[in-house]
């Protein structure tokens, strides 16, 4: 694991297609009934990389992440072409973490072996639940049997494996979640992402929730589920290293640590975001979300960037707080001062510490306590004011 304070330079590539749209999902994912022209997308990814490379200059990549959408709908040749393109534009040392997100229903052994042959060394599987009724409720195309088969295959083929589960589902009891989590830990190699079900605007669940057709656990029950999650994972050796991510020590996602430690990353593909230092200032890039529009933009002018800005020092400092305080390791106070040009308010820190929401780590770091994690956004807003 990179040392704290060495955030790294990641490359994120977004594959924007899914076989079906899950009713809770507000990611940039699209269903197409015609086959996607994968070589054309791969060529566009490479062109956009060239545009980003012209802005970042030469860099050493510390991690690559193929996210989506459902990147496991990409053929291994497409993944191989994307990874080769990354290596043509930046320096890619041997052995860096290369993650691909996969859905159990889009998995075939042959495809997994193909991904491994291209250099992918970590898979993040969208398992989401370990009972069929909840998988159907979540609109997933796989069942538990397929999920377990995918987990088994991934464990055989890839050095590293993570899988996601969604909890705080309607009607989910503490006992049911505890049993499911214990079962998941039994299958997990070394990393689990455990997200609470949230109702996001623009999703099918949002409409159903507004119509009173689904009810998610209320604040107290959701907090109890969160506390249980922390206790069970910690007791089983996969403590939270970030608010929703749990790993055996050393198995943390290096790519996600780039985000949370406020490192630099380029975002390639439809709807991808990037943040990197250009001419001494941190810039934001945002690309066009609609896949075909993005493709046309890239083919016409070399990139699909439709939005972006140069962050002010205070914006950088606020983002650094927002990301870093998600981590159990917290933030380095010197870095905050370096970014913002001032110390964190001692008065506000004293109040938050008195309320048991933040705690110092030695003299140099600050972390949010487990009680503070439940109200993290409020804690960050208070410190960032
Ligand atoms: S598979 Fe993932 S990205 Fe695709 S719709 Fe479902 S949750 Fe969203």
Short mmCIF file of C-alpha atoms and ligand atoms in Angstrom, two decimals:
data_model
loop_
_atom_site.label_atom_id
_atom_site.label_comp_id
_atom_site.label_asym_id
_atom_site.label_seq_id
_atom_site.Cartn_x
_atom_site.Cartn_y
_atom_site.Cartn_z
CA UNK A 1 0.00 0.00 0.00
CA UNK A 2 1.39 3.44 -0.82
CA UNK A 3 2.34 5.45 2.25
CA UNK A 4 -0.17 7.98 3.47
CA UNK A 5 0.69 11.26 1.80
CA UNK A 6 1.74 9.60 -1.46
CA UNK A 7 -1.58 9.73 -3.25
CA UNK A 8 -0.51 8.55 -6.71
CA UNK A 9 -1.76 9.02 -10.26
CA UNK A 10 -4.66 6.81 -11.39
CA UNK A 11 -6.26 6.21 -14.77
CA UNK A 12 -10.02 5.60 -14.79
CA UNK A 13 -11.76 4.33 -17.94
CA UNK A 14 -15.56 4.28 -18.06
CA UNK A 15 -17.46 1.62 -20.01
CA UNK A 16 -20.97 3.07 -20.08
CA UNK A 17 -23.11 0.09 -21.07
CA UNK A 18 -25.13 -2.41 -19.03
CA UNK A 19 -27.34 -5.33 -19.97
CA UNK A 20 -30.22 -3.78 -17.97
CA UNK A 21 -30.69 -0.71 -15.79
CA UNK A 22 -30.90 -1.49 -12.08
CA UNK A 23 -33.73 0.42 -10.39
CA UNK A 24 -31.48 2.02 -7.73
CA UNK A 25 -28.68 3.06 -10.08
CA UNK A 26 -27.83 6.65 -10.88
CA UNK A 27 -24.48 5.90 -12.50
CA UNK A 28 -23.81 6.82 -16.09
CA UNK A 29 -25.00 3.50 -17.52
CA UNK A 30 -26.98 2.86 -20.68
CA UNK A 31 -28.73 -0.12 -22.21
CA UNK A 32 -28.35 -0.62 -25.95
CA UNK A 33 -30.25 -3.20 -27.94
CA UNK A 34 -27.83 -3.12 -30.84
CA UNK A 35 -24.29 -4.47 -30.47
CA UNK A 36 -21.81 -1.81 -29.37
CA UNK A 37 -18.96 -1.11 -31.78
CA UNK A 38 -16.18 -2.01 -29.35
CA UNK A 39 -13.18 -1.32 -31.64
CA UNK A 40 -14.59 2.15 -32.32
CA UNK A 41 -14.91 2.84 -28.58
CA UNK A 42 -11.43 1.48 -27.92
CA UNK A 43 -10.02 3.84 -30.59
CA UNK A 44 -11.91 6.75 -29.02
CA UNK A 45 -10.59 5.90 -25.55
CA UNK A 46 -7.10 6.05 -26.98
CA UNK A 47 -7.71 9.41 -28.68
CA UNK A 48 -9.05 10.89 -25.47
CA UNK A 49 -6.02 9.52 -23.60
CA UNK A 50 -3.77 11.37 -26.06
CA UNK A 51 -5.62 14.62 -25.29
CA UNK A 52 -5.28 14.03 -21.54
CA UNK A 53 -1.62 13.06 -21.89
CA UNK A 54 -0.95 16.38 -23.62
CA UNK A 55 -2.29 18.08 -20.49
CA UNK A 56 -0.82 15.89 -17.73
CA UNK A 57 2.63 15.49 -19.25
CA UNK A 58 4.51 12.30 -18.61
CA UNK A 59 3.45 10.53 -15.43
CA UNK A 60 3.93 7.22 -13.72
CA UNK A 61 0.59 5.47 -13.30
CA UNK A 62 -0.04 3.92 -9.89
CA UNK A 63 -3.36 2.18 -10.68
CA UNK A 64 -5.83 1.63 -13.52
CA UNK A 65 -9.56 1.10 -12.98
CA UNK A 66 -12.03 -0.05 -15.64
CA UNK A 67 -15.41 0.95 -14.23
CA UNK A 68 -18.92 1.44 -15.46
CA UNK A 69 -21.50 0.56 -16.44
CA UNK A 70 -20.50 -3.05 -16.83
CA UNK A 71 -16.91 -3.33 -18.08
CA UNK A 72 -17.22 -7.11 -18.14
CA UNK A 73 -19.37 -6.62 -21.23
CA UNK A 74 -16.12 -5.59 -22.95
CA UNK A 75 -14.40 -8.33 -24.87
CA UNK A 76 -10.92 -9.16 -23.57
CA UNK A 77 -9.45 -7.73 -26.82
CA UNK A 78 -11.10 -4.40 -26.02
CA UNK A 79 -9.73 -4.44 -22.47
CA UNK A 80 -6.30 -5.35 -23.87
CA UNK A 81 -6.47 -2.46 -26.36
CA UNK A 82 -7.41 -0.02 -23.59
CA UNK A 83 -4.57 -1.16 -21.32
CA UNK A 84 -2.05 -1.01 -24.15
CA UNK A 85 -3.24 2.51 -24.93
CA UNK A 86 -2.70 3.58 -21.31
CA UNK A 87 0.86 2.24 -21.50
CA UNK A 88 1.49 4.16 -24.74
CA UNK A 89 0.61 7.45 -23.07
CA UNK A 90 1.96 7.17 -19.55
CA UNK A 91 4.53 5.03 -17.82
CA UNK A 92 2.92 1.88 -16.39
CA UNK A 93 5.22 -0.03 -14.02
CA UNK A 94 4.85 -3.80 -13.84
CA UNK A 95 2.53 -5.12 -11.18
CA UNK A 96 0.43 -2.02 -10.52
CA UNK A 97 -3.18 -2.64 -9.52
CA UNK A 98 -5.45 -3.01 -12.56
CA UNK A 99 -9.09 -3.48 -11.56
CA UNK A 100 -12.05 -4.42 -13.72
CA UNK A 101 -15.64 -4.24 -12.47
CA UNK A 102 -17.69 -7.27 -13.45
CA UNK A 103 -21.24 -8.46 -13.02
CA UNK A 104 -21.81 -12.13 -12.19
CA UNK A 105 -24.26 -12.47 -15.08
CA UNK A 106 -21.74 -11.26 -17.64
CA UNK A 107 -19.06 -13.66 -16.53
CA UNK A 108 -17.69 -16.55 -18.45
CA UNK A 109 -14.58 -18.38 -17.42
CA UNK A 110 -13.01 -17.79 -20.77
CA UNK A 111 -13.58 -14.08 -20.60
CA UNK A 112 -12.10 -13.91 -17.10
CA UNK A 113 -9.01 -15.74 -18.30
CA UNK A 114 -8.85 -13.35 -21.24
CA UNK A 115 -8.96 -10.32 -18.92
CA UNK A 116 -6.25 -11.82 -16.76
CA UNK A 117 -4.06 -12.32 -19.84
CA UNK A 118 -4.34 -8.59 -20.63
CA UNK A 119 -2.93 -7.71 -17.20
CA UNK A 120 -6.08 -7.23 -15.10
CA UNK A 121 -5.10 -8.39 -11.61
CA UNK A 122 -8.09 -7.40 -9.51
CA UNK A 123 -11.81 -7.89 -10.06
CA UNK A 124 -14.61 -6.07 -8.32
CA UNK A 125 -17.80 -8.11 -8.60
CA UNK A 126 -21.27 -6.55 -8.34
CA UNK A 127 -22.80 -9.30 -6.20
CA UNK A 128 -25.12 -6.95 -4.21
CA UNK A 129 -27.05 -9.61 -2.23
CA UNK A 130 -26.78 -13.26 -1.28
CA UNK A 131 -30.46 -14.16 -1.50
CA UNK A 132 -32.49 -14.50 -4.66
CA UNK A 133 -35.52 -12.50 -3.50
CA UNK A 134 -33.40 -9.42 -2.80
CA UNK A 135 -31.45 -9.86 -6.03
CA UNK A 136 -34.75 -9.78 -7.92
CA UNK A 137 -35.89 -6.75 -5.94
CA UNK A 138 -32.63 -4.98 -6.82
CA UNK A 139 -33.27 -5.76 -10.49
CA UNK A 140 -30.14 -7.84 -10.82
CA UNK A 141 -29.86 -10.28 -13.70
CA UNK A 142 -27.96 -12.94 -11.71
CA UNK A 143 -29.02 -15.28 -8.94
CA UNK A 144 -27.04 -16.44 -5.92
CA UNK A 145 -25.81 -19.55 -7.69
CA UNK A 146 -24.32 -17.49 -10.51
CA UNK A 147 -22.81 -15.04 -8.03
CA UNK A 148 -21.07 -17.83 -6.12
CA UNK A 149 -19.82 -19.34 -9.35
CA UNK A 150 -18.41 -15.96 -10.42
CA UNK A 151 -16.75 -15.49 -7.02
CA UNK A 152 -15.17 -18.94 -7.26
CA UNK A 153 -13.89 -18.30 -10.78
CA UNK A 154 -12.54 -14.88 -9.90
CA UNK A 155 -10.71 -16.30 -6.89
CA UNK A 156 -9.09 -18.93 -9.08
CA UNK A 157 -8.08 -16.55 -11.84
CA UNK A 158 -7.23 -13.18 -10.28
CA UNK A 159 -4.73 -12.42 -7.53
CA UNK A 160 -7.19 -10.01 -5.91
CA UNK A 161 -10.97 -9.95 -5.58
CA UNK A 162 -13.50 -7.63 -4.08
CA UNK A 163 -17.25 -7.75 -4.17
CA UNK A 164 -20.03 -5.30 -3.44
CA UNK A 165 -23.12 -5.82 -1.34
CA UNK A 166 -25.99 -3.42 -0.81
CA UNK A 167 -27.59 -3.41 2.62
CA UNK A 168 -30.37 -1.50 4.41
CA UNK A 169 -32.80 -3.10 1.99
CA UNK A 170 -36.53 -2.85 2.70
CA UNK A 171 -37.46 -5.12 5.61
CA UNK A 172 -33.87 -6.25 6.23
CA UNK A 173 -33.42 -7.21 9.89
CA UNK A 174 -30.18 -6.96 11.82
CA UNK A 175 -30.08 -10.75 12.17
CA UNK A 176 -30.61 -11.33 8.44
CA UNK A 177 -27.87 -8.84 7.52
CA UNK A 178 -25.47 -10.30 10.06
CA UNK A 179 -25.95 -13.80 8.65
CA UNK A 180 -25.51 -12.57 5.07
CA UNK A 181 -22.43 -10.56 5.96
CA UNK A 182 -20.84 -13.51 7.74
CA UNK A 183 -21.51 -15.62 4.68
CA UNK A 184 -20.00 -12.94 2.43
CA UNK A 185 -16.85 -12.70 4.55
CA UNK A 186 -16.51 -16.44 4.20
CA UNK A 187 -16.33 -16.02 0.40
CA UNK A 188 -14.45 -12.73 0.28
CA UNK A 189 -10.78 -12.92 -0.39
CA UNK A 190 -9.67 -9.69 1.13
CA UNK A 191 -11.93 -6.78 0.24
CA UNK A 192 -15.63 -5.95 0.49
CA UNK A 193 -17.53 -2.81 -0.52
CA UNK A 194 -20.69 -2.52 1.57
CA UNK A 195 -23.09 0.24 0.54
CA UNK A 196 -26.34 1.29 2.15
CA UNK A 197 -29.25 1.37 -0.27
CA UNK A 198 -30.02 5.01 -0.92
CA UNK A 199 -32.84 6.38 -3.01
CA UNK A 200 -31.34 8.54 -5.74
CA UNK A 201 -33.24 11.02 -7.82
CA UNK A 202 -34.02 9.96 -11.36
CA UNK A 203 -34.05 6.23 -10.54
CA UNK A 204 -37.01 3.85 -10.68
CA UNK A 205 -36.72 3.35 -6.92
CA UNK A 206 -37.09 7.10 -6.47
CA UNK A 207 -40.46 7.05 -8.21
CA UNK A 208 -41.57 3.96 -6.27
CA UNK A 209 -40.43 5.49 -3.00
CA UNK A 210 -42.24 8.75 -3.75
CA UNK A 211 -45.38 6.74 -4.48
CA UNK A 212 -45.05 4.95 -1.13
CA UNK A 213 -44.42 1.59 -2.81
CA UNK A 214 -41.08 0.88 -1.19
CA UNK A 215 -39.77 1.84 2.22
CA UNK A 216 -36.10 1.80 3.15
CA UNK A 217 -34.97 1.49 6.77
CA UNK A 218 -35.28 4.73 8.74
CA UNK A 219 -32.35 6.63 10.25
CA UNK A 220 -32.09 4.65 13.50
CA UNK A 221 -32.37 1.23 11.92
CA UNK A 222 -29.99 2.24 9.12
CA UNK A 223 -27.49 3.45 11.77
CA UNK A 224 -27.83 0.13 13.63
CA UNK A 225 -27.17 -1.75 10.38
CA UNK A 226 -24.11 0.43 9.79
CA UNK A 227 -22.80 -0.20 13.33
CA UNK A 228 -23.35 -3.93 12.93
CA UNK A 229 -21.46 -3.85 9.64
CA UNK A 230 -18.49 -2.18 11.31
CA UNK A 231 -18.49 -4.61 14.24
CA UNK A 232 -18.78 -7.80 12.17
CA UNK A 233 -16.18 -6.83 9.58
CA UNK A 234 -13.72 -5.62 12.23
CA UNK A 235 -14.13 -8.82 14.24
CA UNK A 236 -13.47 -10.87 11.11
CA UNK A 237 -10.29 -9.01 10.12
CA UNK A 238 -11.72 -6.75 7.37
CA UNK A 239 -12.12 -3.44 9.17
CA UNK A 240 -13.44 -0.38 7.39
CA UNK A 241 -10.60 1.61 5.89
CA UNK A 242 -13.15 3.93 4.29
CA UNK A 243 -16.76 4.61 5.17
CA UNK A 244 -18.07 1.79 2.90
CA UNK A 245 -14.95 -0.21 2.13
CA UNK A 246 -13.43 -3.00 4.16
CA UNK A 247 -10.17 -4.85 3.66
CA UNK A 248 -7.63 -7.02 5.27
CA UNK A 249 -4.63 -4.77 6.02
CA UNK A 250 -2.67 -4.33 2.80
CA UNK A 251 -5.59 -5.31 0.55
CA UNK A 252 -7.10 -1.83 0.26
CA UNK A 253 -8.02 -0.65 -3.23
CA UNK A 254 -5.02 1.41 -4.27
CA UNK A 255 -7.05 3.10 -6.98
CA UNK A 256 -9.78 4.26 -4.65
CA UNK A 257 -7.12 5.43 -2.21
CA UNK A 258 -5.93 7.76 -4.97
CA UNK A 259 -9.35 9.47 -4.84
CA UNK A 260 -9.66 9.51 -1.07
CA UNK A 261 -6.10 10.66 -0.48
CA UNK A 262 -6.75 13.41 -2.98
CA UNK A 263 -4.28 12.21 -5.55
CA UNK A 264 -4.46 12.84 -9.28
CA UNK A 265 -6.40 10.87 -11.86
CA UNK A 266 -7.52 11.15 -15.43
CA UNK A 267 -11.06 10.12 -16.34
CA UNK A 268 -11.44 8.62 -19.81
CA UNK A 269 -14.74 7.74 -21.49
CA UNK A 270 -18.34 8.97 -21.30
CA UNK A 271 -19.24 10.83 -18.12
CA UNK A 272 -15.81 10.33 -16.53
CA UNK A 273 -14.34 12.89 -14.16
CA UNK A 274 -10.65 13.68 -13.78
CA UNK A 275 -8.60 15.77 -11.37
CA UNK A 276 -4.95 16.47 -11.98
CA UNK A 277 -2.39 19.18 -11.55
CA UNK A 278 -1.77 21.26 -14.65
CA UNK A 279 0.59 24.24 -14.56
CA UNK A 280 0.61 24.12 -10.78
CA UNK A 281 -3.17 24.16 -10.28
CA UNK A 282 -5.58 21.27 -9.80
CA UNK A 283 -8.01 21.07 -12.71
CA UNK A 284 -11.27 19.18 -13.08
CA UNK A 285 -12.36 17.54 -16.32
CA UNK A 286 -15.86 16.24 -17.02
CA UNK A 287 -16.74 14.41 -20.22
CA UNK A 288 -20.00 14.14 -22.12
CA UNK A 289 -22.26 11.47 -20.61
CA UNK A 290 -24.18 10.09 -23.57
CA UNK A 291 -21.95 7.41 -25.12
CA UNK A 292 -22.66 8.10 -28.78
CA UNK A 293 -22.39 11.89 -28.35
CA UNK A 294 -19.10 11.40 -26.50
CA UNK A 295 -17.87 9.15 -29.32
CA UNK A 296 -18.74 11.76 -31.96
CA UNK A 297 -17.05 14.52 -29.95
CA UNK A 298 -13.86 12.49 -29.56
CA UNK A 299 -13.79 11.60 -33.23
CA UNK A 300 -14.37 15.25 -34.20
CA UNK A 301 -12.00 17.01 -31.81
CA UNK A 302 -9.93 14.44 -29.94
CA UNK A 303 -11.72 14.50 -26.59
CA UNK A 304 -15.20 14.49 -25.07
CA UNK A 305 -14.55 17.08 -22.34
CA UNK A 306 -17.62 19.29 -21.96
CA UNK A 307 -16.98 20.83 -18.58
CA UNK A 308 -14.10 21.61 -16.30
CA UNK A 309 -12.58 24.20 -14.06
CA UNK A 310 -9.46 25.23 -12.24
CA UNK A 311 -10.04 24.76 -8.53
CA UNK A 312 -9.31 27.60 -6.14
CA UNK A 313 -7.17 26.83 -3.11
CA UNK A 314 -10.18 26.77 -0.82
CA UNK A 315 -12.07 24.44 -3.18
CA UNK A 316 -9.07 22.10 -3.25
CA UNK A 317 -8.85 22.17 0.52
CA UNK A 318 -12.58 21.44 0.90
CA UNK A 319 -12.39 18.52 -1.53
CA UNK A 320 -9.35 17.20 0.32
CA UNK A 321 -11.36 17.22 3.56
CA UNK A 322 -14.41 15.66 1.93
CA UNK A 323 -12.40 12.79 0.50
CA UNK A 324 -9.81 12.27 3.23
CA UNK A 325 -12.16 12.24 6.17
CA UNK A 326 -13.90 9.19 4.69
CA UNK A 327 -10.76 7.23 5.50
CA UNK A 328 -10.02 5.55 8.82
CA UNK A 329 -6.49 6.95 8.51
CA UNK A 330 -7.96 10.46 8.28
CA UNK A 331 -6.09 13.44 6.86
CA UNK A 332 -2.67 14.93 7.24
CA UNK A 333 -3.11 18.35 8.83
CA UNK A 334 0.00 19.78 7.16
CA UNK A 335 -1.35 18.91 3.76
CA UNK A 336 -4.61 20.69 4.54
CA UNK A 337 -2.65 23.78 5.53
CA UNK A 338 -0.52 23.52 2.43
CA UNK A 339 -3.60 23.30 0.19
CA UNK A 340 -5.73 25.92 1.90
CA UNK A 341 -3.07 28.30 3.17
CA UNK A 342 -4.54 28.19 6.68
CA UNK A 343 -5.06 25.89 9.64
CA UNK A 344 -8.34 24.16 10.36
CA UNK A 345 -10.33 26.25 12.82
CA UNK A 346 -9.19 25.27 16.33
CA UNK A 347 -12.55 26.33 17.78
CA UNK A 348 -14.54 24.13 15.46
CA UNK A 349 -12.17 21.24 15.99
CA UNK A 350 -12.54 21.58 19.74
CA UNK A 351 -16.34 21.51 19.46
CA UNK A 352 -16.37 18.47 17.18
CA UNK A 353 -13.84 16.70 19.35
CA UNK A 354 -15.93 17.47 22.43
CA UNK A 355 -18.92 15.88 20.71
CA UNK A 356 -16.84 12.78 20.00
CA UNK A 357 -17.10 13.19 16.21
CA UNK A 358 -13.43 13.72 15.35
CA UNK A 359 -10.20 12.66 17.01
CA UNK A 360 -6.51 13.47 16.51
CA UNK A 361 -4.06 10.76 15.47
CA UNK A 362 -0.83 11.86 17.13
CA UNK A 363 0.05 15.47 16.38
CA UNK A 364 -0.13 15.31 12.64
CA UNK A 365 -3.42 13.71 11.58
CA UNK A 366 -7.14 14.05 12.16
CA UNK A 367 -9.76 11.36 11.72
CA UNK A 368 -13.52 11.09 12.01
CA UNK A 369 -14.65 8.71 14.77
CA UNK A 370 -17.16 5.89 14.10
CA UNK A 371 -19.88 8.11 15.61
CA UNK A 372 -18.81 10.93 13.30
CA UNK A 373 -18.87 8.68 10.22
CA UNK A 374 -22.65 8.36 10.59
CA UNK A 375 -22.94 12.16 10.16
CA UNK A 376 -19.86 12.61 8.00
CA UNK A 377 -21.32 15.18 5.63
CA UNK A 378 -22.28 17.44 8.53
CA UNK A 379 -18.81 17.08 10.07
CA UNK A 380 -17.12 17.98 6.79
CA UNK A 381 -19.48 20.91 6.22
CA UNK A 382 -18.69 22.20 9.68
CA UNK A 383 -14.93 22.00 9.19
CA UNK A 384 -15.02 23.37 5.66
CA UNK A 385 -17.08 26.47 6.51
S1 LIG B 1 -25.08 -3.03 -13.40
FE1 LIG B 1 -24.18 -1.40 -12.11
S2 LIG B 1 -23.91 0.36 -13.45
FE2 LIG B 1 -25.27 -1.09 -14.51
S3 LIG B 1 -27.32 -0.36 -14.04
FE3 LIG B 1 -26.80 -1.92 -12.50
S4 LIG B 1 -25.87 -0.78 -10.77
FE4 LIG B 1 -25.91 0.60 -12.55
#
